[in-house]
Amino acid sequence: EAQLLESGGGLVQPGGSLRLSCAASGFSFRTYAMAWVRQAPGKGLEWVSSIISNDRTYYADSVKGRFIISRDTSKNTAHLQMNSLRAEDTALYYCAKDRLRGGGDGAFESWGQGTLVTVSS
Amino acid sequence: IVMTQSPATLPVSPGERVTLSCRASQSINTNLAWYQQKPGQAPRFLIYGAFTRSTGIPARFSGSGSGTEFSLTISSLQSEDFAVYYCQQYNSWPLTFGGGTKVEIK
C-alpha cells in the first residue's frame, strides 16, 4: 500500500521561500507520476503541479514561474520548491500519487496527510 | 476547464439515495474522477474514468456521465458518507477540481 508523508511546511513571510518534501513508500516511486494539490483553509482542492515520466512537469497558472516540482528517485522523495510566496499560497499542501504508471493520467489514488504552509508577516 | 458542482450543500437523511452533479465547461470525455473528503482528513479516491470504482469503494457509490455532464450517486446513504465530494477533470492540463458538494445530515 502506498504511503506518502509530507514535510517542510511552516510560517514564512511574503516573498520568502519554502521547500516541501514528500517521502514515498510501498510502491515503485520512480514509475509513477506524482503531484501536489493544495487546500486553502475552509476552501476546496486546487491542483498545483505534477511531475510525470521523463520528469516532465506541469504547473497551475497561479504558481507558474514561482514553484518548481522535482523528485529524487534515489530517496523516493518528491519536492516542491516554493519561491516568492504570497498570502494566497497559504494552504494545506497534499502530495498525491497518480493511479497509473509512466505518464499517469492525472487521477490521484493515494494522498498524504498534508503539510501546512502559512504565508504571513 | 472549469468544473462546476451542484448543489453546494445537500441535506440528506441516512438511507436516502443522493445524486451529486458535476459539469465541465467543455468536453472531457470520461476523464473524470470523484473524491470524498471528511473533516481533518485527506481526500479519498472514489471513482475514475467517470464510472469505475477505485479499489475498496463500496458498490453503493456509482458514477455516470460523459462529455460535460457527470453525476455521482450514493444509493443508500450511510452515516460514514457524510462528507464533501469533489469532482476533478484530468482530460487536459491544468487539472481542475470542482468546488465541492457537502452532503450533510438533514
Short mmCIF file of N, CA and C in Angstrom, two decimals, chain A:
data_model
loop_
_atom_site.label_atom_id
_atom_site.label_comp_id
_atom_site.label_asym_id
_atom_site.label_seq_id
_atom_site.Cartn_x
_atom_site.Cartn_y
_atom_site.Cartn_z
N GLU A 1 0.85 -1.20 0.00
CA GLU A 1 0.00 0.00 0.00
C GLU A 1 0.88 1.25 0.00
N ALA A 2 0.53 2.17 -0.86
CA ALA A 2 1.31 3.41 -0.96
C ALA A 2 1.15 4.26 0.27
N GLN A 3 2.25 4.81 0.72
CA GLN A 3 2.23 5.77 1.83
C GLN A 3 3.01 6.99 1.42
N LEU A 4 2.45 8.15 1.75
CA LEU A 4 3.06 9.43 1.42
C LEU A 4 3.12 10.27 2.67
N LEU A 5 4.28 10.84 2.94
CA LEU A 5 4.46 11.65 4.14
C LEU A 5 5.09 12.97 3.76
N GLU A 6 4.28 14.03 3.91
CA GLU A 6 4.76 15.37 3.59
C GLU A 6 5.46 16.01 4.78
N SER A 7 6.37 16.91 4.46
CA SER A 7 7.06 17.68 5.50
C SER A 7 7.55 18.98 4.88
N GLY A 8 8.00 19.89 5.74
CA GLY A 8 8.59 21.12 5.26
C GLY A 8 7.72 22.35 5.36
N GLY A 9 6.47 22.17 5.76
CA GLY A 9 5.60 23.32 5.89
C GLY A 9 5.99 24.20 7.07
N GLY A 10 5.36 25.36 7.12
CA GLY A 10 5.64 26.27 8.23
C GLY A 10 5.19 27.68 7.92
N LEU A 11 5.60 28.60 8.79
CA LEU A 11 5.27 30.02 8.64
C LEU A 11 6.40 30.71 7.90
N VAL A 12 6.04 31.45 6.86
CA VAL A 12 7.03 32.17 6.07
C VAL A 12 6.49 33.54 5.71
N GLN A 13 7.35 34.51 5.61
CA GLN A 13 6.93 35.86 5.26
C GLN A 13 6.66 35.98 3.77
N PRO A 14 5.79 36.90 3.40
CA PRO A 14 5.56 37.13 1.96
C PRO A 14 6.88 37.42 1.25
N GLY A 15 7.04 36.81 0.08
CA GLY A 15 8.27 36.94 -0.67
C GLY A 15 9.30 35.89 -0.35
N GLY A 16 9.06 35.12 0.70
CA GLY A 16 10.01 34.11 1.12
C GLY A 16 9.88 32.81 0.34
N SER A 17 10.68 31.84 0.75
CA SER A 17 10.74 30.55 0.08
C SER A 17 10.56 29.42 1.09
N LEU A 18 10.12 28.29 0.56
CA LEU A 18 9.94 27.10 1.37
C LEU A 18 10.08 25.90 0.45
N ARG A 19 10.62 24.81 0.98
CA ARG A 19 10.73 23.59 0.20
C ARG A 19 9.99 22.46 0.89
N LEU A 20 8.97 21.95 0.21
CA LEU A 20 8.20 20.83 0.74
C LEU A 20 8.78 19.52 0.23
N SER A 21 8.65 18.50 1.06
CA SER A 21 9.09 17.16 0.68
C SER A 21 7.97 16.16 0.87
N CYS A 22 8.01 15.12 0.06
CA CYS A 22 7.02 14.03 0.14
C CYS A 22 7.78 12.71 0.09
N ALA A 23 7.87 12.04 1.22
CA ALA A 23 8.55 10.75 1.28
C ALA A 23 7.57 9.65 0.93
N ALA A 24 7.91 8.87 -0.09
CA ALA A 24 7.01 7.84 -0.59
C ALA A 24 7.52 6.45 -0.24
N SER A 25 6.59 5.55 0.01
CA SER A 25 6.95 4.15 0.27
C SER A 25 5.78 3.26 -0.13
N GLY A 26 6.09 1.96 -0.30
CA GLY A 26 5.04 1.00 -0.59
C GLY A 26 4.74 0.83 -2.07
N PHE A 27 5.47 1.52 -2.93
CA PHE A 27 5.26 1.36 -4.36
C PHE A 27 6.54 1.77 -5.10
N SER A 28 6.57 1.47 -6.39
CA SER A 28 7.74 1.79 -7.19
C SER A 28 7.71 3.26 -7.57
N PHE A 29 8.28 4.08 -6.71
CA PHE A 29 8.19 5.54 -6.83
C PHE A 29 8.61 6.06 -8.20
N ARG A 30 9.67 5.51 -8.73
CA ARG A 30 10.22 6.05 -9.97
C ARG A 30 9.28 5.86 -11.17
N THR A 31 8.32 4.98 -11.04
CA THR A 31 7.49 4.66 -12.21
C THR A 31 6.14 5.38 -12.22
N TYR A 32 5.86 6.14 -11.16
CA TYR A 32 4.56 6.80 -11.07
C TYR A 32 4.67 8.32 -11.15
N ALA A 33 3.68 8.93 -11.78
CA ALA A 33 3.56 10.37 -11.74
C ALA A 33 3.15 10.80 -10.33
N MET A 34 3.63 11.96 -9.92
CA MET A 34 3.33 12.49 -8.60
C MET A 34 2.84 13.93 -8.75
N ALA A 35 2.13 14.38 -7.74
CA ALA A 35 1.55 15.72 -7.82
C ALA A 35 1.47 16.37 -6.44
N TRP A 36 1.26 17.67 -6.48
CA TRP A 36 0.94 18.45 -5.29
C TRP A 36 -0.41 19.11 -5.51
N VAL A 37 -1.25 18.99 -4.50
CA VAL A 37 -2.58 19.59 -4.50
C VAL A 37 -2.72 20.36 -3.20
N ARG A 38 -3.27 21.55 -3.25
CA ARG A 38 -3.39 22.35 -2.03
C ARG A 38 -4.84 22.67 -1.72
N GLN A 39 -5.04 23.04 -0.45
CA GLN A 39 -6.37 23.38 0.03
C GLN A 39 -6.24 24.53 1.01
N ALA A 40 -6.69 25.69 0.60
CA ALA A 40 -6.69 26.85 1.49
C ALA A 40 -7.68 26.61 2.62
N PRO A 41 -7.48 27.23 3.76
CA PRO A 41 -8.36 27.00 4.91
C PRO A 41 -9.83 27.21 4.57
N GLY A 42 -10.63 26.17 4.79
CA GLY A 42 -12.06 26.26 4.54
C GLY A 42 -12.47 26.25 3.08
N LYS A 43 -11.52 25.99 2.19
CA LYS A 43 -11.80 26.04 0.76
C LYS A 43 -11.66 24.66 0.10
N GLY A 44 -11.82 24.63 -1.21
CA GLY A 44 -11.76 23.38 -1.94
C GLY A 44 -10.34 23.01 -2.37
N LEU A 45 -10.26 21.97 -3.17
CA LEU A 45 -8.98 21.46 -3.63
C LEU A 45 -8.51 22.21 -4.87
N GLU A 46 -7.21 22.45 -4.94
CA GLU A 46 -6.62 23.12 -6.09
C GLU A 46 -5.36 22.37 -6.50
N TRP A 47 -5.33 21.85 -7.72
CA TRP A 47 -4.13 21.22 -8.23
C TRP A 47 -3.04 22.27 -8.40
N VAL A 48 -1.82 21.91 -8.00
CA VAL A 48 -0.69 22.85 -8.05
C VAL A 48 0.31 22.46 -9.14
N SER A 49 0.75 21.20 -9.11
CA SER A 49 1.82 20.79 -10.01
C SER A 49 1.90 19.28 -10.10
N SER A 50 2.39 18.79 -11.23
CA SER A 50 2.61 17.36 -11.43
C SER A 50 3.95 17.12 -12.09
N ILE A 51 4.55 15.96 -11.78
CA ILE A 51 5.75 15.51 -12.46
C ILE A 51 5.48 14.11 -12.97
N ILE A 52 5.67 13.90 -14.27
CA ILE A 52 5.32 12.61 -14.86
C ILE A 52 6.57 11.93 -15.40
N SER A 53 6.39 10.94 -16.23
CA SER A 53 7.52 10.20 -16.77
C SER A 53 8.48 11.14 -17.50
N ASN A 54 9.72 10.76 -17.50
CA ASN A 54 10.79 11.58 -18.10
C ASN A 54 10.92 12.92 -17.38
N ASP A 55 10.33 12.99 -16.18
CA ASP A 55 10.39 14.20 -15.36
C ASP A 55 9.80 15.42 -16.05
N ARG A 56 8.85 15.19 -16.90
CA ARG A 56 8.13 16.32 -17.47
C ARG A 56 7.25 16.93 -16.39
N THR A 57 7.16 18.25 -16.36
CA THR A 57 6.45 18.93 -15.29
C THR A 57 5.34 19.83 -15.80
N TYR A 58 4.31 19.99 -14.97
CA TYR A 58 3.18 20.84 -15.28
C TYR A 58 2.85 21.68 -14.05
N TYR A 59 2.33 22.89 -14.28
CA TYR A 59 2.03 23.79 -13.18
C TYR A 59 0.70 24.50 -13.40
N ALA A 60 0.04 24.82 -12.30
CA ALA A 60 -1.11 25.71 -12.36
C ALA A 60 -0.62 27.11 -12.70
N ASP A 61 -1.43 27.88 -13.37
CA ASP A 61 -1.05 29.24 -13.74
C ASP A 61 -0.71 30.07 -12.51
N SER A 62 -1.40 29.80 -11.40
CA SER A 62 -1.22 30.59 -10.19
C SER A 62 0.17 30.43 -9.57
N VAL A 63 0.90 29.38 -9.94
CA VAL A 63 2.21 29.14 -9.35
C VAL A 63 3.33 29.09 -10.38
N LYS A 64 2.97 29.13 -11.63
CA LYS A 64 3.96 29.01 -12.70
C LYS A 64 5.01 30.12 -12.59
N GLY A 65 6.27 29.72 -12.68
CA GLY A 65 7.35 30.68 -12.56
C GLY A 65 7.82 30.90 -11.12
N ARG A 66 7.03 30.42 -10.15
CA ARG A 66 7.40 30.60 -8.74
C ARG A 66 7.71 29.26 -8.06
N PHE A 67 7.00 28.21 -8.46
CA PHE A 67 7.16 26.90 -7.84
C PHE A 67 7.87 25.96 -8.81
N ILE A 68 8.64 25.03 -8.24
CA ILE A 68 9.33 24.02 -9.03
C ILE A 68 9.12 22.66 -8.39
N ILE A 69 8.59 21.73 -9.16
CA ILE A 69 8.41 20.35 -8.67
C ILE A 69 9.60 19.52 -9.16
N SER A 70 10.02 18.60 -8.32
CA SER A 70 11.12 17.72 -8.70
C SER A 70 10.99 16.42 -7.92
N ARG A 71 11.83 15.46 -8.25
CA ARG A 71 11.84 14.23 -7.47
C ARG A 71 13.24 13.63 -7.45
N ASP A 72 13.51 12.96 -6.36
CA ASP A 72 14.78 12.26 -6.17
C ASP A 72 14.45 10.78 -6.07
N THR A 73 14.65 10.05 -7.15
CA THR A 73 14.27 8.64 -7.15
C THR A 73 15.17 7.80 -6.25
N SER A 74 16.38 8.30 -5.97
CA SER A 74 17.27 7.55 -5.08
C SER A 74 16.78 7.58 -3.64
N LYS A 75 15.97 8.59 -3.31
CA LYS A 75 15.43 8.75 -1.95
C LYS A 75 13.92 8.58 -1.90
N ASN A 76 13.32 8.22 -3.02
CA ASN A 76 11.86 8.07 -3.09
C ASN A 76 11.14 9.29 -2.53
N THR A 77 11.58 10.45 -2.94
CA THR A 77 11.05 11.69 -2.40
C THR A 77 10.74 12.68 -3.52
N ALA A 78 9.58 13.30 -3.41
CA ALA A 78 9.21 14.39 -4.30
C ALA A 78 9.35 15.71 -3.54
N HIS A 79 9.61 16.76 -4.27
CA HIS A 79 9.80 18.07 -3.65
C HIS A 79 8.97 19.12 -4.37
N LEU A 80 8.64 20.16 -3.62
CA LEU A 80 8.03 21.34 -4.21
C LEU A 80 8.78 22.54 -3.65
N GLN A 81 9.57 23.17 -4.50
CA GLN A 81 10.27 24.39 -4.12
C GLN A 81 9.35 25.56 -4.40
N MET A 82 9.04 26.31 -3.34
CA MET A 82 8.11 27.42 -3.46
C MET A 82 8.84 28.73 -3.21
N ASN A 83 8.87 29.59 -4.20
CA ASN A 83 9.54 30.88 -4.11
C ASN A 83 8.54 32.02 -4.25
N SER A 84 8.97 33.19 -3.88
CA SER A 84 8.12 34.40 -4.00
C SER A 84 6.73 34.14 -3.44
N LEU A 85 6.67 33.61 -2.26
CA LEU A 85 5.39 33.21 -1.68
C LEU A 85 4.50 34.40 -1.38
N ARG A 86 3.22 34.16 -1.53
CA ARG A 86 2.19 35.19 -1.33
C ARG A 86 1.21 34.71 -0.27
N ALA A 87 0.45 35.64 0.25
CA ALA A 87 -0.55 35.28 1.26
C ALA A 87 -1.54 34.24 0.70
N GLU A 88 -1.85 34.36 -0.56
CA GLU A 88 -2.82 33.44 -1.17
C GLU A 88 -2.27 32.03 -1.39
N ASP A 89 -0.99 31.83 -1.11
CA ASP A 89 -0.42 30.48 -1.16
C ASP A 89 -0.63 29.72 0.16
N THR A 90 -1.17 30.41 1.15
CA THR A 90 -1.45 29.76 2.43
C THR A 90 -2.44 28.62 2.23
N ALA A 91 -2.04 27.43 2.62
CA ALA A 91 -2.87 26.25 2.38
C ALA A 91 -2.23 25.02 3.00
N LEU A 92 -3.02 23.97 3.06
CA LEU A 92 -2.51 22.64 3.37
C LEU A 92 -2.10 22.02 2.03
N TYR A 93 -0.85 21.59 1.95
CA TYR A 93 -0.33 21.06 0.70
C TYR A 93 -0.26 19.54 0.79
N TYR A 94 -0.99 18.89 -0.11
CA TYR A 94 -1.01 17.44 -0.17
C TYR A 94 -0.10 16.94 -1.29
N CYS A 95 0.57 15.85 -1.02
CA CYS A 95 1.29 15.10 -2.03
C CYS A 95 0.35 13.97 -2.48
N ALA A 96 0.31 13.71 -3.78
CA ALA A 96 -0.61 12.69 -4.30
C ALA A 96 0.08 11.84 -5.35
N LYS A 97 -0.31 10.58 -5.40
CA LYS A 97 0.24 9.62 -6.35
C LYS A 97 -0.79 9.33 -7.43
N ASP A 98 -0.35 9.38 -8.67
CA ASP A 98 -1.22 9.05 -9.78
C ASP A 98 -1.57 7.57 -9.75
N ARG A 99 -2.71 7.24 -10.34
CA ARG A 99 -3.14 5.84 -10.34
C ARG A 99 -2.42 5.00 -11.38
N LEU A 100 -1.80 5.68 -12.38
CA LEU A 100 -1.16 4.95 -13.47
C LEU A 100 0.35 5.16 -13.46
N ARG A 101 1.04 4.13 -13.91
CA ARG A 101 2.49 4.24 -14.09
C ARG A 101 2.80 5.13 -15.31
N GLY A 102 4.08 5.49 -15.39
CA GLY A 102 4.53 6.22 -16.56
C GLY A 102 4.02 7.65 -16.56
N GLY A 103 3.34 8.00 -17.62
CA GLY A 103 2.84 9.36 -17.74
C GLY A 103 1.67 9.66 -16.84
N GLY A 104 1.08 8.62 -16.26
CA GLY A 104 -0.09 8.83 -15.42
C GLY A 104 -1.26 9.33 -16.24
N ASP A 105 -2.32 9.63 -15.53
CA ASP A 105 -3.43 10.25 -16.25
C ASP A 105 -4.01 11.43 -15.49
N GLY A 106 -3.53 11.66 -14.28
CA GLY A 106 -3.98 12.81 -13.51
C GLY A 106 -5.05 12.50 -12.50
N ALA A 107 -5.38 11.22 -12.34
CA ALA A 107 -6.31 10.82 -11.27
C ALA A 107 -5.47 10.30 -10.12
N PHE A 108 -5.75 10.78 -8.92
CA PHE A 108 -4.86 10.56 -7.78
C PHE A 108 -5.44 9.55 -6.80
N GLU A 109 -4.82 8.38 -6.75
CA GLU A 109 -5.36 7.29 -5.95
C GLU A 109 -4.85 7.27 -4.51
N SER A 110 -3.74 7.93 -4.25
CA SER A 110 -3.19 7.94 -2.90
C SER A 110 -2.79 9.36 -2.52
N TRP A 111 -3.06 9.71 -1.27
CA TRP A 111 -2.78 11.06 -0.78
C TRP A 111 -2.06 10.97 0.57
N GLY A 112 -1.18 11.94 0.81
CA GLY A 112 -0.61 12.09 2.13
C GLY A 112 -1.57 12.86 3.01
N GLN A 113 -1.15 13.15 4.23
CA GLN A 113 -1.98 13.89 5.17
C GLN A 113 -1.79 15.39 5.08
N GLY A 114 -0.80 15.82 4.33
CA GLY A 114 -0.62 17.24 4.08
C GLY A 114 0.35 17.92 5.03
N THR A 115 0.88 19.04 4.57
CA THR A 115 1.75 19.88 5.39
C THR A 115 1.28 21.32 5.20
N LEU A 116 1.16 22.04 6.31
CA LEU A 116 0.55 23.37 6.29
C LEU A 116 1.59 24.44 6.01
N VAL A 117 1.27 25.28 5.04
CA VAL A 117 2.10 26.42 4.70
C VAL A 117 1.31 27.69 5.01
N THR A 118 1.89 28.56 5.82
CA THR A 118 1.26 29.83 6.16
C THR A 118 2.18 30.96 5.74
N VAL A 119 1.65 31.82 4.88
CA VAL A 119 2.42 32.96 4.40
C VAL A 119 1.85 34.23 5.04
N SER A 120 2.62 34.79 5.94
CA SER A 120 2.13 35.95 6.69
C SER A 120 3.29 36.71 7.29
N SER A 121 3.10 38.01 7.43
CA SER A 121 4.13 38.84 8.07
C SER A 121 3.85 38.99 9.55
#
